[in-house]
Short mmCIF file of C-alpha atoms and ligand atoms in Angstrom, two decimals:
data_model
loop_
_atom_site.label_atom_id
_atom_site.label_comp_id
_atom_site.label_asym_id
_atom_site.label_seq_id
_atom_site.Cartn_x
_atom_site.Cartn_y
_atom_site.Cartn_z
CA MET R 16 -14.25 20.75 -13.14
CA LYS R 17 -12.12 17.61 -13.32
CA PRO R 18 -9.82 17.18 -10.29
CA LEU R 19 -6.14 17.82 -11.03
CA ILE R 20 -3.56 15.18 -10.13
CA ILE R 21 -0.23 16.70 -9.16
CA THR R 22 2.70 14.30 -9.12
CA ALA R 23 5.90 15.36 -7.38
CA ALA R 24 9.10 13.99 -8.90
CA VAL R 25 11.10 14.61 -5.76
CA ASN R 26 14.63 13.48 -6.61
CA GLY R 27 15.26 11.78 -9.97
CA ALA R 28 18.60 10.22 -10.77
CA GLU R 29 20.42 13.25 -12.12
CA THR R 30 19.67 16.26 -9.89
CA MET R 31 22.41 16.55 -7.26
CA ARG R 32 22.70 18.58 -4.04
CA GLU R 33 25.43 20.62 -5.70
CA GLN R 34 22.66 21.98 -7.96
CA ASN R 35 19.96 22.28 -5.30
CA PRO R 36 20.68 21.40 -1.64
CA ALA R 37 17.03 20.39 -1.08
CA VAL R 38 17.21 17.16 -3.15
CA PRO R 39 16.29 14.24 -0.86
CA TYR R 40 18.61 11.22 -0.94
CA THR R 41 17.84 8.95 2.02
CA PRO R 42 14.48 7.16 2.51
CA GLU R 43 13.77 9.40 5.51
CA GLU R 44 14.48 12.55 3.52
CA ILE R 45 12.34 11.29 0.64
CA ALA R 46 9.48 10.51 3.04
CA LEU R 47 9.66 13.95 4.63
CA GLU R 48 9.62 15.56 1.21
CA ALA R 49 6.71 13.32 0.15
CA LYS R 50 4.71 14.50 3.14
CA ARG R 51 5.46 18.14 2.40
CA CYS R 52 4.41 17.62 -1.22
CA ARG R 53 1.19 15.90 -0.14
CA ASP R 54 0.45 18.79 2.22
CA ALA R 55 1.05 21.21 -0.65
CA GLY R 56 -1.45 19.37 -2.88
CA ALA R 57 0.30 16.42 -4.56
CA ALA R 58 -1.56 13.12 -4.87
CA MET R 59 1.45 11.06 -5.98
CA VAL R 60 5.24 11.06 -5.68
CA HIS R 61 7.58 9.71 -8.34
CA VAL R 62 10.71 8.35 -6.69
CA HIS R 63 14.21 7.17 -7.57
CA GLY R 64 16.55 5.49 -5.12
CA ARG R 65 19.76 7.19 -3.98
CA LYS R 66 22.69 6.10 -1.90
CA GLU R 67 23.85 8.27 1.04
CA ASP R 68 26.20 10.20 -1.27
CA GLY R 69 23.47 10.75 -3.85
CA THR R 70 24.54 8.06 -6.35
CA PRO R 71 21.41 6.73 -8.06
CA THR R 72 20.37 3.17 -7.17
CA GLN R 73 17.38 0.98 -8.00
CA ASP R 74 18.35 -1.40 -5.23
CA ARG R 75 15.38 -3.34 -3.78
CA GLU R 76 16.38 -2.66 -0.17
CA THR R 77 16.51 1.07 -0.81
CA PHE R 78 13.07 1.08 -2.45
CA SER R 79 11.66 -1.04 0.35
CA ALA R 80 12.92 1.52 2.89
CA ILE R 81 11.53 4.38 0.78
CA LEU R 82 8.10 2.75 0.48
CA SER R 83 7.72 2.08 4.19
CA ALA R 84 9.11 5.48 5.21
CA VAL R 85 6.70 7.28 2.88
CA ARG R 86 3.74 5.16 3.98
CA ASP R 87 4.58 5.89 7.63
CA GLN R 88 4.37 9.62 6.93
CA THR R 89 1.54 10.09 4.44
CA ASP R 90 -1.17 8.56 2.24
CA VAL R 91 0.38 9.92 -0.98
CA LEU R 92 0.51 7.44 -3.89
CA VAL R 93 3.98 6.10 -4.58
CA GLN R 94 5.24 5.65 -8.12
CA PHE R 95 8.58 3.90 -8.63
CA SER R 96 10.87 4.84 -11.49
CA THR R 97 11.83 1.98 -13.78
CA GLY R 98 14.00 4.39 -15.76
CA GLY R 99 16.69 4.62 -13.09
CA ALA R 100 19.83 6.19 -14.52
CA VAL R 101 21.06 5.90 -18.12
CA TRP R 102 23.84 3.40 -17.28
CA MET R 103 21.62 0.80 -15.55
CA ASP R 104 20.59 -2.52 -17.09
CA VAL R 105 16.99 -3.64 -17.18
CA GLU R 106 17.12 -6.14 -14.30
CA THR R 107 18.62 -3.47 -12.05
CA ARG R 108 15.92 -1.03 -13.07
CA ILE R 109 13.05 -3.34 -12.11
CA GLU R 110 14.37 -5.34 -9.18
CA ALA R 111 12.09 -3.59 -6.66
CA LEU R 112 8.78 -4.02 -8.48
CA ASP R 113 7.73 -6.99 -6.36
CA LEU R 114 7.22 -4.42 -3.58
CA LYS R 115 4.08 -3.44 -5.51
CA PRO R 116 4.16 0.34 -5.55
CA ASP R 117 0.91 2.10 -6.49
CA MET R 118 2.30 2.75 -9.96
CA ALA R 119 5.57 2.55 -11.91
CA THR R 120 6.92 4.31 -14.98
CA LEU R 121 7.48 2.71 -18.38
CA THR R 122 9.33 4.61 -21.11
CA THR R 123 8.33 3.20 -24.49
CA GLY R 124 11.39 4.08 -26.56
CA THR R 125 15.02 5.15 -26.73
CA VAL R 126 15.93 8.83 -26.67
CA ASN R 127 18.90 11.17 -26.58
CA PHE R 128 19.19 12.49 -23.03
CA GLY R 129 21.55 15.46 -22.86
CA GLU R 130 24.97 14.03 -23.66
CA ASP R 131 23.72 10.50 -22.94
CA VAL R 132 21.27 8.02 -24.44
CA PHE R 133 18.34 6.68 -22.41
CA MET R 134 18.14 3.16 -23.81
CA ASN R 135 14.75 1.49 -24.09
CA PRO R 136 14.75 -0.97 -27.01
CA LEU R 137 11.62 -3.05 -27.55
CA PRO R 138 12.80 -6.25 -25.80
CA LEU R 139 13.60 -4.17 -22.68
CA ILE R 140 10.20 -2.45 -22.84
CA ARG R 141 8.50 -5.87 -23.07
CA THR R 142 10.49 -7.16 -20.09
CA ILE R 143 9.37 -4.21 -17.95
CA ALA R 144 5.75 -4.43 -19.16
CA GLU R 145 5.63 -8.14 -18.35
CA ARG R 146 7.05 -7.53 -14.87
CA LEU R 147 4.46 -4.81 -14.25
CA ASN R 148 1.72 -7.21 -15.35
CA THR R 149 3.06 -9.96 -13.10
CA PHE R 150 2.67 -7.73 -10.06
CA GLY R 151 -0.54 -6.01 -11.21
CA ILE R 152 1.11 -2.57 -11.30
CA ARG R 153 -0.41 0.05 -13.60
CA PRO R 154 2.20 1.81 -15.71
CA GLU R 155 2.61 5.51 -16.31
CA ILE R 156 3.85 5.66 -19.90
CA GLU R 157 6.71 8.17 -20.17
CA VAL R 158 6.71 9.78 -23.61
CA PHE R 159 9.76 11.87 -24.52
CA GLU R 160 9.22 11.56 -28.29
CA VAL R 161 6.16 10.94 -30.46
CA GLY R 162 7.37 7.49 -31.57
CA MET R 163 7.01 6.37 -27.97
CA LEU R 164 3.29 6.99 -28.20
CA GLU R 165 3.08 4.83 -31.34
CA THR R 166 4.86 2.05 -29.45
CA ALA R 167 2.43 2.34 -26.54
CA PHE R 168 -0.48 1.98 -29.00
CA LYS R 169 1.18 -1.08 -30.51
CA LEU R 170 1.75 -2.72 -27.12
CA VAL R 171 -1.93 -2.20 -26.29
CA ASP R 172 -2.91 -3.80 -29.63
CA GLN R 173 -0.63 -6.73 -28.85
CA GLY R 174 -2.23 -7.16 -25.41
CA LEU R 175 0.92 -6.43 -23.43
CA LEU R 176 -0.48 -3.18 -22.00
CA GLN R 177 -4.08 -2.65 -20.97
CA ALA R 178 -5.97 0.47 -22.08
CA PRO R 179 -6.96 3.03 -20.98
CA LEU R 180 -3.40 4.08 -20.18
CA HIS R 181 -2.03 7.10 -18.37
CA VAL R 182 0.68 8.90 -20.33
CA ASP R 183 3.17 11.45 -18.98
CA PHE R 184 4.59 13.73 -21.69
CA VAL R 185 8.14 14.66 -20.71
CA LEU R 186 8.96 17.72 -22.78
CA GLY R 187 12.12 19.81 -22.90
CA VAL R 188 14.84 17.23 -22.24
CA PRO R 189 17.89 18.38 -24.27
CA GLY R 190 18.02 16.13 -27.33
CA ALA R 191 14.37 15.10 -27.13
CA MET R 192 11.02 16.69 -27.96
CA GLY R 193 10.99 20.34 -26.88
CA GLY R 194 8.70 22.21 -24.51
CA ASP R 195 6.84 24.15 -27.21
CA LEU R 196 3.12 24.19 -26.44
CA ARG R 197 2.33 22.95 -29.96
CA ASN R 198 4.17 19.70 -29.20
CA LEU R 199 1.92 19.10 -26.19
CA GLU R 200 -1.21 19.98 -28.17
CA TYR R 201 -0.25 17.54 -30.92
CA LEU R 202 0.54 14.70 -28.50
CA VAL R 203 -2.72 15.20 -26.61
CA SER R 204 -4.65 15.22 -29.91
CA ARG R 205 -3.35 11.71 -30.61
CA LEU R 206 -4.67 10.17 -27.37
CA PRO R 207 -7.83 8.06 -27.28
CA GLN R 208 -10.67 9.81 -25.42
CA ASP R 209 -10.58 7.55 -22.38
CA TRP R 210 -6.80 7.79 -21.77
CA THR R 211 -5.44 10.26 -19.21
CA TRP R 212 -2.30 12.37 -19.44
CA SER R 213 0.04 14.62 -17.53
CA VAL R 214 2.92 16.80 -18.56
CA ALA R 215 6.39 17.14 -17.06
CA GLY R 216 8.02 20.26 -18.47
CA ILE R 217 11.78 20.20 -18.02
CA GLY R 218 13.62 23.27 -16.71
CA ARG R 219 12.01 26.55 -17.78
CA TYR R 220 9.15 24.68 -19.45
CA GLU R 221 7.82 23.34 -16.15
CA PHE R 222 5.34 26.09 -15.27
CA PRO R 223 4.17 27.17 -18.78
CA LEU R 224 3.32 23.53 -19.56
CA ALA R 225 1.74 23.00 -16.14
CA GLU R 226 -0.50 26.00 -16.80
CA ALA R 227 -1.42 24.57 -20.22
CA ALA R 228 -2.25 21.16 -18.74
CA ILE R 229 -4.51 22.72 -16.10
CA ARG R 230 -6.36 24.57 -18.87
CA MET R 231 -6.50 21.55 -21.24
CA GLY R 232 -7.86 19.10 -18.67
CA GLY R 233 -4.65 17.15 -18.19
CA HIS R 234 -2.58 16.53 -15.07
CA VAL R 235 0.79 17.89 -13.94
CA ARG R 236 4.15 16.57 -12.80
CA VAL R 237 6.63 18.94 -11.17
CA GLY R 238 9.63 18.44 -8.90
CA LEU R 239 13.36 18.78 -8.48
CA GLU R 240 13.90 15.87 -10.89
CA ASP R 241 12.62 18.12 -13.67
CA ASN R 242 13.38 21.66 -12.54
CA ILE R 243 15.32 23.16 -9.63
CA TYR R 244 13.97 26.73 -9.74
CA VAL R 245 10.73 28.13 -8.32
CA SER R 246 11.17 31.30 -10.39
CA LYS R 247 13.88 32.66 -12.66
CA GLY R 248 17.22 32.25 -10.83
CA VAL R 249 15.59 31.35 -7.49
CA LEU R 250 16.24 27.80 -6.26
CA ALA R 251 13.19 25.93 -4.99
CA GLN R 252 13.33 25.07 -1.29
CA GLY R 253 11.98 21.64 -2.20
CA SER R 254 9.62 19.96 -4.64
CA TRP R 255 6.81 20.96 -2.28
CA GLN R 256 7.33 24.59 -3.28
CA LEU R 257 6.87 23.68 -6.96
CA VAL R 258 3.73 21.72 -6.04
CA GLU R 259 2.48 24.72 -4.07
CA LYS R 260 2.88 26.94 -7.12
CA VAL R 261 0.91 24.54 -9.33
CA ALA R 262 -1.79 24.18 -6.66
CA GLN R 263 -2.17 27.95 -6.66
CA MET R 264 -2.45 27.98 -10.48
CA ALA R 265 -5.15 25.30 -10.28
CA LYS R 266 -7.03 27.30 -7.67
CA GLU R 267 -6.98 30.40 -9.82
CA PHE R 268 -8.28 28.38 -12.77
CA GLY R 269 -10.95 26.67 -10.67
CA ARG R 270 -9.70 23.07 -10.81
CA PRO R 271 -9.93 21.18 -7.52
CA LEU R 272 -6.97 19.02 -6.49
CA ALA R 273 -7.26 15.24 -6.55
CA THR R 274 -6.63 13.46 -3.28
CA PRO R 275 -4.71 10.16 -3.52
CA GLU R 276 -8.06 8.37 -3.35
CA VAL R 277 -9.56 10.37 -6.21
CA ALA R 278 -6.32 10.03 -8.21
CA SER R 279 -6.52 6.24 -7.80
CA GLU R 280 -9.96 6.26 -9.38
CA ILE R 281 -8.97 8.57 -12.23
CA LEU R 282 -5.90 6.42 -12.98
CA HIS R 283 -7.75 3.11 -12.59
CA LEU R 284 -5.46 1.97 -9.78
CA THR R 285 -8.29 0.67 -7.67
CA LYS R 286 -8.67 -3.03 -8.26
N1 LIG W 27 16.66 9.23 -15.23
C1 LIG W 27 16.24 9.09 -16.58
C2 LIG W 27 17.32 8.48 -17.40
C3 LIG W 27 11.81 7.39 -15.22
O1 LIG W 27 11.95 7.76 -14.07
O2 LIG W 27 11.10 6.45 -15.52
C4 LIG W 27 15.00 8.29 -16.73
C5 LIG W 27 13.85 8.68 -15.91
C6 LIG W 27 12.54 8.10 -16.33
O3 LIG W 27 13.94 9.43 -14.96
ZN1 LIG W 28 12.19 9.71 -13.02
#
């Protein structure tokens, strides 16, 4: 069976220690968590920058420290967020891309995000795509709504993005597409055969959608960015514990886990 890529979204921009004390903020904490996630079965980590007090930052120096700290600890693939936090402008969001992470996210549309709006108008999407192309970084297309998939198709047609793409379906954000399994099935049905996909179920949708992705031949993202509980009412001790749970599900289903090397091949990261 096809190897399963588990991505650990270890911190995000919104999850704070007040909600779960295990959220890593500093580069050293992020690196330690990345190693634990790798040991639990993750092939990639998705990272946001944080200041000492947890304030989100996309600062280049912070990302540089994160990248070297993680690479000192483990061979896990490192994916930078270009989403940052809802209040950041585009240049802030992409100022660290010249560090050439293994991958970076690209959200292809604007969406309600709880009480906020995650702004991604077309000119901003083009700016990020061009920057990714400049540094030869493969994007992970973040799809919170079906229109974002249409935009990804259009950008491929226009030559700004190169197929086959990897798409991460983020389902269950309040105000965006919900975590109903039928939404995932529909989105997957729209993908060209040679594209790859993962799902990030938000909150209580994390594990049901992970289970579906394992069964459907997709890949899985879990982590404290998306969900802080390992089971109903029980806080996760770290993203590694969420990874561990998905690794166990994969084992029971008979899907082997992708190493970073295998994940690089599946995601066409190897040049
Ligand atoms: N923090 C969200 C507003 C990404 O990492 O690319 C956006 C986000 C997406 O987390
Ligand atoms: Zn993120």
